[in-house]
Tab-separated table of C-alpha atoms in Angstrom:
chain	number	residue	atom	x	y	z
A	1	MET	CA	-19.718	57.244	55.837
A	2	LYS	CA	-16.804	59.518	56.869
A	3	LYS	CA	-14.280	56.945	55.551
A	4	LEU	CA	-16.090	56.687	52.183
A	5	LEU	CA	-15.961	60.432	51.820
A	6	ILE	CA	-12.258	60.583	52.595
A	7	VAL	CA	-11.532	57.789	50.111
A	8	ALA	CA	-13.565	59.640	47.401
A	9	VAL	CA	-11.684	62.899	48.041
A	10	VAL	CA	-8.325	61.155	47.891
A	11	ILE	CA	-9.340	59.426	44.609
A	12	ALA	CA	-10.520	62.736	43.193
A	13	ILE	CA	-7.209	64.400	44.023
A	14	LEU	CA	-4.973	61.546	42.736
A	15	ALA	CA	-6.961	60.731	39.521
A	16	PRO	CA	-5.472	63.628	37.431
A	17	PHE	CA	-1.947	62.495	38.279
A	18	GLY	CA	-2.772	58.978	37.119
A	19	THR	CA	-4.200	60.326	33.905
A	20	ILE	CA	-1.053	62.333	33.233
A	21	GLU	CA	1.175	59.271	33.759
A	22	ILE	CA	-1.015	57.182	31.497
A	23	LYS	CA	-0.868	59.822	28.759
A	24	LYS	CA	2.952	60.104	29.110
A	25	GLN	CA	3.314	56.419	28.591
A	26	LEU	CA	0.947	56.463	25.646
A	27	TYR	CA	2.964	59.242	23.937
A	28	GLU	CA	6.249	57.525	24.598
A	29	LYS	CA	4.909	54.344	22.931
A	30	ARG	CA	3.550	56.332	19.956
A	31	VAL	CA	6.880	57.992	19.351
A	32	GLU	CA	8.815	54.722	19.792
A	33	ASN	CA	6.541	52.970	17.342
A	34	TYR	CA	6.916	55.852	14.849
A	35	LEU	CA	10.690	55.832	15.027
A	36	ILE	CA	10.862	52.057	14.597
A	37	GLU	CA	8.107	51.453	12.057
A	38	ASN	CA	8.158	54.679	10.026
A	39	ARG	CA	11.708	55.951	10.385
A	40	SER	CA	13.445	52.535	10.417
A	41	TYR	CA	15.367	52.955	13.691
A	42	GLN	CA	16.422	49.915	15.650
A	43	LYS	CA	15.646	49.793	19.375
A	44	GLU	CA	19.375	49.760	20.056
A	45	GLU	CA	19.812	53.099	18.294
A	46	ILE	CA	17.463	54.815	20.755
A	47	GLU	CA	19.100	55.579	24.112
A	48	SER	CA	16.083	56.953	25.781
A	49	ILE	CA	12.460	58.081	25.272
A	50	LYS	CA	10.853	60.218	27.978
A	51	ALA	CA	7.555	62.073	27.847
A	52	GLU	CA	7.151	65.261	29.789
A	53	TRP	CA	3.989	67.131	30.871
A	54	HIS	CA	3.940	70.847	31.499
A	55	LEU	CA	1.021	72.664	32.952
A	56	ALA	CA	1.659	75.889	31.087
A	57	GLY	CA	3.131	74.397	27.958
A	58	LEU	CA	1.470	74.398	24.581
A	59	PRO	CA	1.214	71.573	23.841
A	60	SER	CA	1.306	70.220	27.359
A	61	TYR	CA	2.920	66.932	26.391
A	62	TRP	CA	6.023	66.218	24.422
A	63	VAL	CA	8.540	63.397	24.163
A	64	ASN	CA	12.306	63.736	24.479
A	65	VAL	CA	14.354	61.282	22.539
A	66	ILE	CA	18.104	60.690	22.772
A	67	TYR	CA	19.803	58.496	20.163
A	68	SER	CA	22.748	56.274	21.001
A	69	ASP	CA	24.976	57.916	18.361
A	70	GLU	CA	24.204	61.423	19.599
A	71	PRO	CA	24.061	61.206	23.430
A	72	ASN	CA	24.388	64.979	23.885
A	73	VAL	CA	21.462	65.883	21.689
A	74	VAL	CA	17.777	65.740	22.731
A	75	TYR	CA	15.148	65.604	19.968
A	76	ILE	CA	11.641	66.760	20.859
A	77	TYR	CA	8.650	64.927	19.289
A	78	PHE	CA	4.902	65.530	19.526
A	79	ALA	CA	2.419	62.681	19.208
A	80	HIS	CA	-0.989	64.241	20.058
A	81	ASN	CA	-3.024	63.053	17.124
A	82	LYS	CA	-3.124	59.326	16.719
A	83	GLY	CA	-1.156	58.380	13.746
A	84	LYS	CA	0.591	61.785	13.520
A	85	VAL	CA	4.027	62.085	15.069
A	86	GLY	CA	6.441	64.940	14.328
A	87	GLN	CA	9.719	66.287	15.344
A	88	ALA	CA	9.539	69.834	16.692
A	89	GLU	CA	13.111	70.728	17.536
A	90	TYR	CA	16.357	69.582	19.044
A	91	TYR	CA	18.937	70.953	21.501
A	92	THR	CA	22.157	69.785	23.069
A	93	ILE	CA	22.136	68.674	26.664
A	94	ASP	CA	24.216	71.769	27.618
A	95	GLY	CA	21.324	73.942	26.286
A	96	THR	CA	22.578	75.140	22.941
C-alpha cells in the first residue's frame, strides 16, 4: 500500500512536466507546418524551431524560429489556437 502511494505521488508531481513537454512539441509542429504550408518555406531554410514555456509569461508558450539565411535573428511565433499562428516579434541573438 505504501509503495502504491509513493508511485501515485511521484506521478502527480511529474505529470505537469510531461504535459508541458507535450505542449511544447505540439506548438513546434504547428509553427513548422504553418511556415512550410502557409508561408512556403522549405525545411532547409529553417535552422531551428524551439518552443519555450514560461511560468509567468503571457502567453506561457511561444516558439523561437531561426532561419538559415538569418542565423543571428530569432523570430517569435505563437500557436495557441489551432489553425492560428502568428509572428509576434523578433530580436537578434545579441539582444537588440
